XYZ file of C-alpha atoms in Angstrom:
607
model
C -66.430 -99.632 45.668
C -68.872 -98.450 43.213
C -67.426 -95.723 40.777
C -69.307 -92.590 40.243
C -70.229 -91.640 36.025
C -68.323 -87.765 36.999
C -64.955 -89.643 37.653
C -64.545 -90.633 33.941
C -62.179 -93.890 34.173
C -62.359 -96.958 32.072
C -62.400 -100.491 33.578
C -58.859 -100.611 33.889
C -58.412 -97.454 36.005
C -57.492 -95.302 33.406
C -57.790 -91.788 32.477
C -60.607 -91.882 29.787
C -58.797 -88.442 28.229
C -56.273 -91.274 27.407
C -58.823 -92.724 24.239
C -58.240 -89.927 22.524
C -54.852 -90.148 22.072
C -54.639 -93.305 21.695
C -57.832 -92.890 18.504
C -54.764 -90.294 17.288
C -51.887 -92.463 17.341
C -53.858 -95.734 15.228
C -54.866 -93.072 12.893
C -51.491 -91.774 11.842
C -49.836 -95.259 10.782
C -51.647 -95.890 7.967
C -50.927 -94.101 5.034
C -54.121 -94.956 3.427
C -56.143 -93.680 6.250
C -56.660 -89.867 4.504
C -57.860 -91.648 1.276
C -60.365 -93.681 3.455
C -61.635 -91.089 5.433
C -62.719 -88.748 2.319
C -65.282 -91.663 1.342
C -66.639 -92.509 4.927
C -68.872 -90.857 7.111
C -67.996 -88.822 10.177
C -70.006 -91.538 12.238
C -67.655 -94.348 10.317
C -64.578 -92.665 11.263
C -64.904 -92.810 15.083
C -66.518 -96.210 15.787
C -66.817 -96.353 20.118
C -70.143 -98.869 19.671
C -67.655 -101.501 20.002
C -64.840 -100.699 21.894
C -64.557 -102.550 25.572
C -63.359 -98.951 26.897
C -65.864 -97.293 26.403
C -68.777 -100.002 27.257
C -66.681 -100.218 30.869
C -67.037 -96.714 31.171
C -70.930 -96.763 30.593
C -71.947 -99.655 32.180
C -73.772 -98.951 35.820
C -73.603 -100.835 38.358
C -76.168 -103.654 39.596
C -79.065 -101.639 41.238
C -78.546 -98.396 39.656
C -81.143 -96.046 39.802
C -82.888 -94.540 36.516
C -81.608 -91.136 37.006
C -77.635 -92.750 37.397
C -78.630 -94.365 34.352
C -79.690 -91.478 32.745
C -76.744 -88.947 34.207
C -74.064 -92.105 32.822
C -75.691 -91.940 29.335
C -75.577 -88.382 29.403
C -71.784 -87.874 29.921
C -71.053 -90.689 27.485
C -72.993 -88.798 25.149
C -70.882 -85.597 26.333
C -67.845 -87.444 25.766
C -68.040 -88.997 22.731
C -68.402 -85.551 20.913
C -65.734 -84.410 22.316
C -63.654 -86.689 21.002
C -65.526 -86.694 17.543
C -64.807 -82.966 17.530
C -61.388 -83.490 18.545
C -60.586 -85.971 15.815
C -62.076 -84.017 13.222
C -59.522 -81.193 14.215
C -56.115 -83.690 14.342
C -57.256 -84.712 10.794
C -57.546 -80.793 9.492
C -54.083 -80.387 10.549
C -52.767 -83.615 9.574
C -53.714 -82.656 5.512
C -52.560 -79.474 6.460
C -49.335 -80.548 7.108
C -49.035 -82.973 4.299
C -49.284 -80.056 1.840
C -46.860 -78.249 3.716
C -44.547 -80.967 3.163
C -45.298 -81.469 -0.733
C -44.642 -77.524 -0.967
C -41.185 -78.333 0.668
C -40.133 -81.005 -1.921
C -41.696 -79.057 -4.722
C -39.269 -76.227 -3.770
C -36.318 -78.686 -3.004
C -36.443 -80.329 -6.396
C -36.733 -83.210 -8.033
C -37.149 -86.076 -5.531
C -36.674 -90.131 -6.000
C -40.551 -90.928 -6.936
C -43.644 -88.925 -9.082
C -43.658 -85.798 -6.912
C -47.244 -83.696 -7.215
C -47.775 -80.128 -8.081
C -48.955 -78.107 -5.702
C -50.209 -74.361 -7.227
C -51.625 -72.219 -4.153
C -52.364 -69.088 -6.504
C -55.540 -68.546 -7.671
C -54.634 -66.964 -10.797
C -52.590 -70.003 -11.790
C -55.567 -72.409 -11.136
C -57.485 -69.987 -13.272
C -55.482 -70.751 -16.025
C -53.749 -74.229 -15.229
C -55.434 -75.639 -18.470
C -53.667 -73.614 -20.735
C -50.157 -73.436 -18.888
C -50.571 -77.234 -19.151
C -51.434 -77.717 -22.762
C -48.572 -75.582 -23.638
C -45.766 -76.991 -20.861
C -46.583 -80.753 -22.557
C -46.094 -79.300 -25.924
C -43.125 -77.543 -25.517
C -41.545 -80.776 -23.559
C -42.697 -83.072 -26.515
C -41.988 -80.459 -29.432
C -38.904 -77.920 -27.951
C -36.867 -78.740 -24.758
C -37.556 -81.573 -22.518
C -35.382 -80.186 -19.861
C -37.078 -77.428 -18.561
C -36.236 -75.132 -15.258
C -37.957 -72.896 -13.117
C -35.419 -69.900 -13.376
C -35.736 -70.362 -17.398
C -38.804 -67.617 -16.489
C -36.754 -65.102 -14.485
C -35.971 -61.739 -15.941
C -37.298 -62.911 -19.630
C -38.945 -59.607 -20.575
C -42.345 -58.587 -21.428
C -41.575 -58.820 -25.476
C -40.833 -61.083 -27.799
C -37.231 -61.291 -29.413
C -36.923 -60.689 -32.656
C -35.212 -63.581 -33.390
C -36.312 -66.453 -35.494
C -35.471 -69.498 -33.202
C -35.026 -72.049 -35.950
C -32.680 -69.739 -38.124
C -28.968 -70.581 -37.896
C -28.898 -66.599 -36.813
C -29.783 -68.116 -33.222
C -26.260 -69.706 -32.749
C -23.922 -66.728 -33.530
C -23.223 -65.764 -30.113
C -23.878 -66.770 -26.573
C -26.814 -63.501 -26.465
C -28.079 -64.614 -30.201
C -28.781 -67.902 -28.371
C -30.324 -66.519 -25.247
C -32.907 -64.554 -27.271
C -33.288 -67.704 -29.359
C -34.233 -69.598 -26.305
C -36.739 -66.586 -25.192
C -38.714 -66.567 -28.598
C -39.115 -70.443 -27.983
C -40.813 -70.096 -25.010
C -42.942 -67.024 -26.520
C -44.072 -69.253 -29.129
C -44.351 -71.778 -27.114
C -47.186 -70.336 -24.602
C -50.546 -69.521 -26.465
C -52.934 -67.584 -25.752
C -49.878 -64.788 -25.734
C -52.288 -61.861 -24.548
C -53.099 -63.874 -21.256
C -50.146 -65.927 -21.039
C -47.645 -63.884 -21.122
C -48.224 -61.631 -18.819
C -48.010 -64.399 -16.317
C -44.359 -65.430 -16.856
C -43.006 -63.423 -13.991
C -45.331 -65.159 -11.431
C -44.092 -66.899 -9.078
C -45.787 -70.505 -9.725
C -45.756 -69.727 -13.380
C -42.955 -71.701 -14.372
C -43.684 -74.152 -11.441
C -46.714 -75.652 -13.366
C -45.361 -75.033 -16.617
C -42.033 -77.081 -16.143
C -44.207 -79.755 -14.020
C -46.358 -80.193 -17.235
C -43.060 -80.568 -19.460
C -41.162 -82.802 -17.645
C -44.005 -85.288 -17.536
C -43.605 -85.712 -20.869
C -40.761 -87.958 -20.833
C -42.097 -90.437 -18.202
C -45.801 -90.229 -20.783
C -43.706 -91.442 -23.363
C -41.436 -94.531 -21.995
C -44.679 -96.581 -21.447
C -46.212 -96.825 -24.498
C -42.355 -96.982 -26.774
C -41.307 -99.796 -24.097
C -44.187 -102.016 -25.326
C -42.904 -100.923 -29.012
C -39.688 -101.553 -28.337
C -39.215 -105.191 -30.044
C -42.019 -105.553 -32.217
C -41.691 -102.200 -33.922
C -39.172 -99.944 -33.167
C -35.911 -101.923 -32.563
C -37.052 -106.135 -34.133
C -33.324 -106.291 -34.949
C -32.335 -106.366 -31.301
C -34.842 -108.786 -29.815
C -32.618 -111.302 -28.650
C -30.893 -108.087 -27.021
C -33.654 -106.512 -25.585
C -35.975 -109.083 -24.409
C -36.185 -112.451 -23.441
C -38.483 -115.727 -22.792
C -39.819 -117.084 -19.724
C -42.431 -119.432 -18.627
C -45.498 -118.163 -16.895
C -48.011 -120.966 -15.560
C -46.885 -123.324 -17.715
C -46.678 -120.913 -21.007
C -43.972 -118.774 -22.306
C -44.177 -115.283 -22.371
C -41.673 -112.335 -23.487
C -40.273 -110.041 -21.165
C -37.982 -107.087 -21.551
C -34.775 -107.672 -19.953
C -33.366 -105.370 -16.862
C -31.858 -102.475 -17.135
C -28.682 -104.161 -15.776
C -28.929 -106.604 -18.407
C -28.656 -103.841 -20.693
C -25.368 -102.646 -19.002
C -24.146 -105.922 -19.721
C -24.911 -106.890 -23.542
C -21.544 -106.182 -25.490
C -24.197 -105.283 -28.459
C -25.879 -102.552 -27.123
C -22.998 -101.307 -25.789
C -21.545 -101.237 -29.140
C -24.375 -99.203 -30.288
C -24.513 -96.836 -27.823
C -20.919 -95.864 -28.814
C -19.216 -97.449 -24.879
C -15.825 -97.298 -24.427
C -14.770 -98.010 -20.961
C -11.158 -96.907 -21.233
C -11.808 -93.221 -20.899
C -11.162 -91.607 -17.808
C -13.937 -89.743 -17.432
C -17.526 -90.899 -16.951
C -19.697 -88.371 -18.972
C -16.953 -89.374 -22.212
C -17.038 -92.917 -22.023
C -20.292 -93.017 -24.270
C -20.178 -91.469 -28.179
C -22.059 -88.039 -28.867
C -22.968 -89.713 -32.208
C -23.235 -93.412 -31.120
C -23.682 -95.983 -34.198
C -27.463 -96.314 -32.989
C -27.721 -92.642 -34.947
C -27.057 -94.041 -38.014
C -28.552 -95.681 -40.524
C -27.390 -99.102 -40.427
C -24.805 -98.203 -37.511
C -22.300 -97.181 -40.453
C -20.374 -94.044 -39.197
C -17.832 -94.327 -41.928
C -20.614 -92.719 -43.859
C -21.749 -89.551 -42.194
C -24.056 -88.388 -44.202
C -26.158 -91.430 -42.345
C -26.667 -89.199 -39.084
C -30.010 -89.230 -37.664
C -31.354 -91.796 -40.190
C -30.924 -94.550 -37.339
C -33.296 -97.500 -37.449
C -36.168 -96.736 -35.181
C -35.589 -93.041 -34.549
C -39.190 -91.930 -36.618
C -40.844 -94.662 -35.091
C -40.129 -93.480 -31.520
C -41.462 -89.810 -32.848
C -44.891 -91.569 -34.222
C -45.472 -93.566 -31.028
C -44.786 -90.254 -28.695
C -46.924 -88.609 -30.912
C -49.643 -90.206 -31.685
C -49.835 -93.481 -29.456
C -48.906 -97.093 -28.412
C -50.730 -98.830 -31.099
C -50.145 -96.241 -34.239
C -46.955 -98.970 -35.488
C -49.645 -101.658 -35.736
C -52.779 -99.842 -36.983
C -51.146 -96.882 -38.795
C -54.317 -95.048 -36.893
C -53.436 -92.182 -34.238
C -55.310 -92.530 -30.843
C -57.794 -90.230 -30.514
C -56.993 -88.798 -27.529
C -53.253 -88.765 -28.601
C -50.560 -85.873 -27.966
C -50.253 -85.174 -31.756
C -54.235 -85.768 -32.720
C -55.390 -82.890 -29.645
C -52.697 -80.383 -30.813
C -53.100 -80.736 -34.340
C -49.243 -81.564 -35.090
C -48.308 -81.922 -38.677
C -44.630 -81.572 -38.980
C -41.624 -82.053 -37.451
C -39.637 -79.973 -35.504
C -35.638 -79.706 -34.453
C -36.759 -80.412 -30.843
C -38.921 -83.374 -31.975
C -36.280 -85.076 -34.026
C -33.372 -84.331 -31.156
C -35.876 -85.952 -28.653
C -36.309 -89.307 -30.916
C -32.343 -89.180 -30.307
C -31.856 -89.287 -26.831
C -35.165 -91.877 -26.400
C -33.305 -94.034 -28.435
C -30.419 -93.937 -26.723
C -32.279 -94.015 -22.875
C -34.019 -97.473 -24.116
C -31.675 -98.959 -25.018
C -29.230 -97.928 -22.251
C -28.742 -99.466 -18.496
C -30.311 -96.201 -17.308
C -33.663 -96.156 -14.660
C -34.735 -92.756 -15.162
C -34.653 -90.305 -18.208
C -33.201 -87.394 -16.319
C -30.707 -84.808 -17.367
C -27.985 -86.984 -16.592
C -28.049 -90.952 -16.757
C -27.336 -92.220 -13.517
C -26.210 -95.405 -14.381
C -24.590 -94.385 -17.670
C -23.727 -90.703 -16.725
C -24.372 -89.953 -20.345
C -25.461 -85.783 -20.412
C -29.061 -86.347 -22.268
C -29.664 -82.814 -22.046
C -25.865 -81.868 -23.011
C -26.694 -84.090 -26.066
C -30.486 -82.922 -26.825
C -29.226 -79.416 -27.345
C -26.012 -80.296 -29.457
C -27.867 -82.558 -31.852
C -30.850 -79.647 -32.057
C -27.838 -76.599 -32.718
C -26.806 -79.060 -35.220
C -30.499 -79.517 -37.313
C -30.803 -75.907 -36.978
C -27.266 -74.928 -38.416
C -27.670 -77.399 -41.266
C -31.186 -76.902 -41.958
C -30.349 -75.872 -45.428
C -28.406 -78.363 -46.522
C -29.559 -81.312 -48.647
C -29.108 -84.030 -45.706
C -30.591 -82.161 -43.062
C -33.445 -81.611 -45.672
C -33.491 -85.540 -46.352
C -33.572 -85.982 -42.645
C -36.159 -83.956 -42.078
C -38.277 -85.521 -45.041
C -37.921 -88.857 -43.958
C -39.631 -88.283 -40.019
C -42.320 -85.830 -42.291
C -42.978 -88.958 -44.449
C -42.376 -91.663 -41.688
C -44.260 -89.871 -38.661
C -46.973 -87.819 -41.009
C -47.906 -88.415 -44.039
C -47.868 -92.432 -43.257
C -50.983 -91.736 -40.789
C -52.233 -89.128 -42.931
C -51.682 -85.979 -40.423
C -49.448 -83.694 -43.204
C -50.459 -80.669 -44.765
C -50.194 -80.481 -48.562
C -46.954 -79.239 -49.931
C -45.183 -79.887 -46.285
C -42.640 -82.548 -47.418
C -40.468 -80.992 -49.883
C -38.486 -83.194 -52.456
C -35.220 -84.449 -51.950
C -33.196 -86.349 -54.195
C -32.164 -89.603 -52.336
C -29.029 -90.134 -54.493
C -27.417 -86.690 -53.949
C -24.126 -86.729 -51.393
C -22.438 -84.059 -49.554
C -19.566 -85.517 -48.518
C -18.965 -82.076 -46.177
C -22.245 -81.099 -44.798
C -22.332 -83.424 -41.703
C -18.632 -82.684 -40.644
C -19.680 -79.182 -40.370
C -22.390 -80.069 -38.081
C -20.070 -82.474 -36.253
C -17.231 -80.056 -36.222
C -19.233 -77.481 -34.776
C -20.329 -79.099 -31.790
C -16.630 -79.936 -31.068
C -15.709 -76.352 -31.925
C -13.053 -76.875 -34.038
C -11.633 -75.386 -37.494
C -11.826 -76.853 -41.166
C -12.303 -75.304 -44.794
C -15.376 -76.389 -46.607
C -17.652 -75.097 -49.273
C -21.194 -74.260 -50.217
C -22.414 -74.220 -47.139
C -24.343 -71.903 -44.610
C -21.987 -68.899 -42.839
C -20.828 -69.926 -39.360
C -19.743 -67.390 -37.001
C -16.959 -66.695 -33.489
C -17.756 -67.047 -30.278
C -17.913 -63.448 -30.182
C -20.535 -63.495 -32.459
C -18.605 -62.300 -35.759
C -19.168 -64.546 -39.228
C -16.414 -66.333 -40.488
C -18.695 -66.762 -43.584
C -16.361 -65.291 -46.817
C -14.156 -63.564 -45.187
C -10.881 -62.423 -46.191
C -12.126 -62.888 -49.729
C -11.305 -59.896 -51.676
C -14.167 -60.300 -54.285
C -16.870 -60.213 -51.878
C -17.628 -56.857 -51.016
C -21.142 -54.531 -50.423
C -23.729 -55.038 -53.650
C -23.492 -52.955 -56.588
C -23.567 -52.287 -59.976
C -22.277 -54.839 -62.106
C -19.143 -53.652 -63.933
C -18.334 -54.509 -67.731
C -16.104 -57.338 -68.308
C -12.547 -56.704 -67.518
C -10.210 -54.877 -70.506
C -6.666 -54.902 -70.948
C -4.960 -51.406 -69.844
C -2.095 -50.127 -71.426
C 1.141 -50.228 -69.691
C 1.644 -46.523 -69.784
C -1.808 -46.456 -67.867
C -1.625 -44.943 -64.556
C -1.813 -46.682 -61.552
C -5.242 -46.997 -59.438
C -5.671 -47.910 -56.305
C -6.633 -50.897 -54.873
C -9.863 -51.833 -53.724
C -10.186 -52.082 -49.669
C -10.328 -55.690 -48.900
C -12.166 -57.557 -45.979
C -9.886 -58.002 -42.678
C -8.190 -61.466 -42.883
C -8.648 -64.032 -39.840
C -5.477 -66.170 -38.832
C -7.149 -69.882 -38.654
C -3.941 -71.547 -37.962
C -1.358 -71.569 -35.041
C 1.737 -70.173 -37.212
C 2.098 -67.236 -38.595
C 0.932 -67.277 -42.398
C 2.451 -64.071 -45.079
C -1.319 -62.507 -45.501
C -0.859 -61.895 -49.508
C -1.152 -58.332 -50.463
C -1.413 -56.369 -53.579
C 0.471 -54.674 -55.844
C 0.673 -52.635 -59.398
C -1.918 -51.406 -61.780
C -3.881 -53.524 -63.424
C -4.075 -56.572 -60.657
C -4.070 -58.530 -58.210
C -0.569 -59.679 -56.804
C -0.276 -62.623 -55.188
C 3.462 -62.255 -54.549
C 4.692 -62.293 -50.841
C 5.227 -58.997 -48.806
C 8.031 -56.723 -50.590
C 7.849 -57.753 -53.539
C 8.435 -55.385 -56.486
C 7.672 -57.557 -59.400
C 5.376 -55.679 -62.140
C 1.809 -56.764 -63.619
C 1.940 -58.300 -66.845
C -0.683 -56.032 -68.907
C -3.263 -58.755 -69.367
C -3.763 -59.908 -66.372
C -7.441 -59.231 -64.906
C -8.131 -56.139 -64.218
C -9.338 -55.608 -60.818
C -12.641 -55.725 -59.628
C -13.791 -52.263 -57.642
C -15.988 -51.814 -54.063
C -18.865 -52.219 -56.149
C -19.055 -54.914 -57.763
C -20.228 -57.973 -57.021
C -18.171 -61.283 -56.823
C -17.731 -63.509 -59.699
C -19.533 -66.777 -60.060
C -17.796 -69.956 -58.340
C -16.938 -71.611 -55.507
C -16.856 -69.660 -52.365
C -14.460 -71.287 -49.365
C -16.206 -71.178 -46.071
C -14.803 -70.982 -42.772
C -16.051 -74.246 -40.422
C -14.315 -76.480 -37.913
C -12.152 -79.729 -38.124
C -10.077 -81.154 -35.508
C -7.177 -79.436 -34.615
C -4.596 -81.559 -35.607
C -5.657 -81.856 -39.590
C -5.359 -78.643 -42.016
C -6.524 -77.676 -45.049
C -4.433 -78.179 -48.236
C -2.489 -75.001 -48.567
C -1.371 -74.238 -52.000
C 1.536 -71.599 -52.697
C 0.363 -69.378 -55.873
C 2.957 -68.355 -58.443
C 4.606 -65.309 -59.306
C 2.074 -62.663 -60.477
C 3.395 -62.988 -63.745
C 2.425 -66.240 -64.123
C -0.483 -68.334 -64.997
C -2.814 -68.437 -61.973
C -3.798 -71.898 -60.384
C -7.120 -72.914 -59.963
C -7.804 -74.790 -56.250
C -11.413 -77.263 -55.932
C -13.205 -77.328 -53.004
C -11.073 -79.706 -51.065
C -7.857 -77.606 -52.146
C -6.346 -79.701 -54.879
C -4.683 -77.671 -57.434
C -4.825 -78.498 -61.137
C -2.158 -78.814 -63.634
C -1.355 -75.678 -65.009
C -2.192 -75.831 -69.329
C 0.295 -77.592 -71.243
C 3.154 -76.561 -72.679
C 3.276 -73.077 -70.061
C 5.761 -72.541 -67.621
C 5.382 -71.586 -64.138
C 7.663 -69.015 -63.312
C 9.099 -67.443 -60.013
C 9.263 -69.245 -56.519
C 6.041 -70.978 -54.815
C 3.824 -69.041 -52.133
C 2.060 -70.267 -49.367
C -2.063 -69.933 -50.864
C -4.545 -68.675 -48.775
C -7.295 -71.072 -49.655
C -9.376 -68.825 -46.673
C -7.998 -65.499 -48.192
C -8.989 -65.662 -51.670
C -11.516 -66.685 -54.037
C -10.020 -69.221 -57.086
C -9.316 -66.924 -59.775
C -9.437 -67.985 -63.583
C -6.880 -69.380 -65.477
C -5.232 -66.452 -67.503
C -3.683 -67.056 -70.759
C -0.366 -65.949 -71.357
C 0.068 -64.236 -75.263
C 3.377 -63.490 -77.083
C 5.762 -61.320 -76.155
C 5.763 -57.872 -77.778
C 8.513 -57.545 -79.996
């Protein structure tokens, strides 16, 4: 029986409305089809010349007049833009929904792949440029661990904090505010910036730009890795294989890496620890030069460490042609020093390349090393020790390594340090303070509580507010009468047991007898030194941190009367002058409560 063009079946017997969602269906499974169908034409994307369905649907039957033939073509026609039009609609909600979906994840977190962007706000796209320019710089140059909430409740205003002065790390809010003028800095233009920082999608496309920093770097330092930055581990890091008949060199796996005893070595492994985030080294021997941690002064002069800096700079091939890439990181910003954050970063690359880890991310998950944990102790510890003369050779050698090797320093950048000079206590300052422990050392910068006090000179009883300089110290007589002492700092109890705090007594001194004692001043002993004057050249102890099972040398002073002992800087006392006695019973010294004192002469006795 001959079937009419208004019924609208296909050969089989059908519903036609059936094509459509069948058209839907093909179109959905593959993943490429969206990519496709931006570079096609509508009349591409719905191709019905061919299909069987649709020729069974048209053809007439044998006879037919010219106005069936006509009406059939007609509805066909009818049809077939319907479904066009219906297509065109499935695929506007299809993208639709894709975005939906990225916005999801983008709010979730970080997700196992690259994971895109997506900035709705108009006033963000306005300025997406500049919030990108300055997220990649601060991931490269500050922090590589950024977070969304970093932007939440940061203030219209700068801090007036200086975020590379040791001032940053005296308390938990010093630090805060440190952190805040960082990412003021950080952003430029600051007049339309700044103002954006409590947007929504502000920190959104700022963090997205910083965190791609790290994954921009591994590429180009993993094709450095044996020829430039680490030749000394070759056989470690890489090995051959034949390729069509030729050998080529290939970097080994990751769990290859897990496996060499070596690297393990370097990074500082030890498997015996319960814990998983302790079972690799803070300071691994990859850190220092040579891998020697016996000497400390060796920290962050590891082999390889300003090499990673240049190449994350300035480019893969910089180590071979000592000439940035043009379109380089540190070429487009106009970098010409280095920075704490730069120098940390070089530190935990190091570690990640060599390291059975997939994925530079806060936390190895392979290793369960804390990158970011470490990133910000070895960056408190640059800061800290800025001023001392290893952090200054430190920070000399990635200035002459990373800048003024590819010509990219300004004049008068580098300053000179004397290679030869030691400090045997600088770095176990630094060290000491990331484990937050106690230890007396000298000559170096003030350190401060958790509470924010400084520990720097205090309970010495020569330091006091500046003043006039007094004249040198005379003799009194004995009938002179007695003036009071000069108010002396508080004292701070660094050790578990209780400690006599010395106090003072007479005249015409300092006593350095213990509490109750009623021994007199001998009349030429130094005279004391008032509120106003300043301290006397020397030595000044400083308060820093040691483990706490070592102490300090303690040294018990003797009786007032007699002649005072001198401590050095590591608390060794010296021989009192020949041919004087020491008199009266030995006191427990507060190396962290006084200042060494001069010798003092004793003369004849009156007669």
């Amino acid at each position: 029986m001959p079937r009419s063009a208004s019924q609208r079946f296909d050969a089989n017997g059908e519903d036609f409305n059936r094509d459509s969602r069948l058209q839907d269906s093909d179109e959905g499974d593959d993943p490429n089809d969206v990519e496709e169908d931006d570079n096609s034409s509508d009349d591409e994307e719905l191709d019905v010349d061919d299909d069987p369905r649709f020729i069974s649907a048209a053809m007439p039957e044998a006879g037919a007049t010219a106005e069936h033939l006509r009406t059939l073509l007609y509805d066909s026609q009818v049809k077939y833009g319907e479904l066009l039009a219906l297509y065109r609609k499935v695929k506007a909600d299809k993208s639709d929904l894709k975005l939906r979906v990225e916005a999801l994840k983008a709010q979730s977190g970080p997700t196992k792949g690259k994971k895109k962007n997506v900035i709705s706000s108009s006033l963000i796209k306005k300025h997406i440029e500049p919030i990108d320019t300055c997220g990649r710089k601060y991931g490269l140059l500050v922090h590589p661990f950024p977070t969304n909430n970093m932007f939440i409740n940061i203030g219209p205003k700068r801090p007036d904090v200086n975020p590379n002065g040791p001032e940053r790390y005296m308390s938990p809010e010093m630090e805060k505010l440190g952190f805040i003028a960082e990412l003021f800095d950080a952003v430029t233009p600051g007049k339309t910036l700044h103002p954006l920082f409590e947007h929504a999608e502000f920190g959104s496309a700022f963090c997205y730009a910083a965190n791609s920093v790290r994954s921009n770097s591994l590429t180009p330092l993993k094709s450095n890795l044996v020829s430039f930055i680490f030749p000394h581990l070759a056989r470690h890091l890489s090995k051959t294989v034949m390729r069509n008949g030729q050998e080529a060199t290939l970097l080994v796996s990751p769990s290859e890496r897990g496996k060499d005893v070596e690297l393990l070595r370097l990074l500082g492994h030890h498997p015996e620890r319960k814990k998983e985030e302790d079972r690799y080294d803070q300071l691994p021997p990859l850190l220092y030069k040579d891998g020697n941690t016996d000497r400390v002064e060796n920290l962050f002069l590891g082999h390889g460490l300003t090499d990673i800096a240049c190449v994350a700079l300035f480019g893969a091939g910089v180590l071979r042609t000592l000439s940035p890439t043009s379109n380089s990181s540190g070429v487009k910003w106009k970098i010409t020093h280095a920075t704490p954050g730069l120098i940390a970063l070089s530190c935990i690359l190091a570690r990640y390349l060599i390291s059975e880890d997939t994925a530079l991310q806060p936390q190895g998950k392979q290793t369960r090393i804390l990158y970011q944990r470490d990133f910000e102790a070895y960056k408190r510890m640059i800061i800290k020790s800025a001023h001392t003369p290893h952090m200054q050779r430190v920070v000399a050698s990635f200035q002459r390594d990373v800048f003024v090797r590819l010509g990219r320093a300004k004049p008068n950048t580098v300053a000179p340090v004397d290679a030869t000079e030691t400090e045997p206590n600088a770095i176990e300052l630094a060290m000491a303070q990331m484990e937050n422990e106690v230890v007396i050392t000298a000559d170096a910068a003030p350190i401060s509580t958790s509470s924010g006090q400084s520990l720097s000179y205090l309970s010495n009883p020569y330091i006091y507010d500046d003043g006039p300089a007094l004249p040198p110290p005379t003799t009194p007589d004995r009938s002179s009468t007695s003036s009071p002492e000069p108010s002396r700092a508080q004292s701070v109890d660094l050790f578990d047991h209780d400690v006599p705090t010395p106090v003072s007594q007479g005249s015409s001194g300092l006593s350095h007898a213990r509490p109750g004692s009623n021994r007199s001043i001998p009349s030429r002993a130094p005279a004391p030194i008032s509120s106003g004057s300043r301290a006397p050249s020397g030595s000044r102890p400083i308060i820093a941190r040691v483990t706490s099972g070592s102490q300090a040398a303690r040294l018990e002073p003797p009786h007032a009367a007699s002649p005072i002992l001198q401590t050095d800087i590591g608390g060794i006392a010296q021989a009192a002058p020949k041919g004087k006695k020491v008199r009266g019973k030995k006191a427990v010294s507060r190396d962290d409560d006084m200042e060494p004192e001069p010798e003092v002469r004793r003369s004849s006795r009156r007669k």
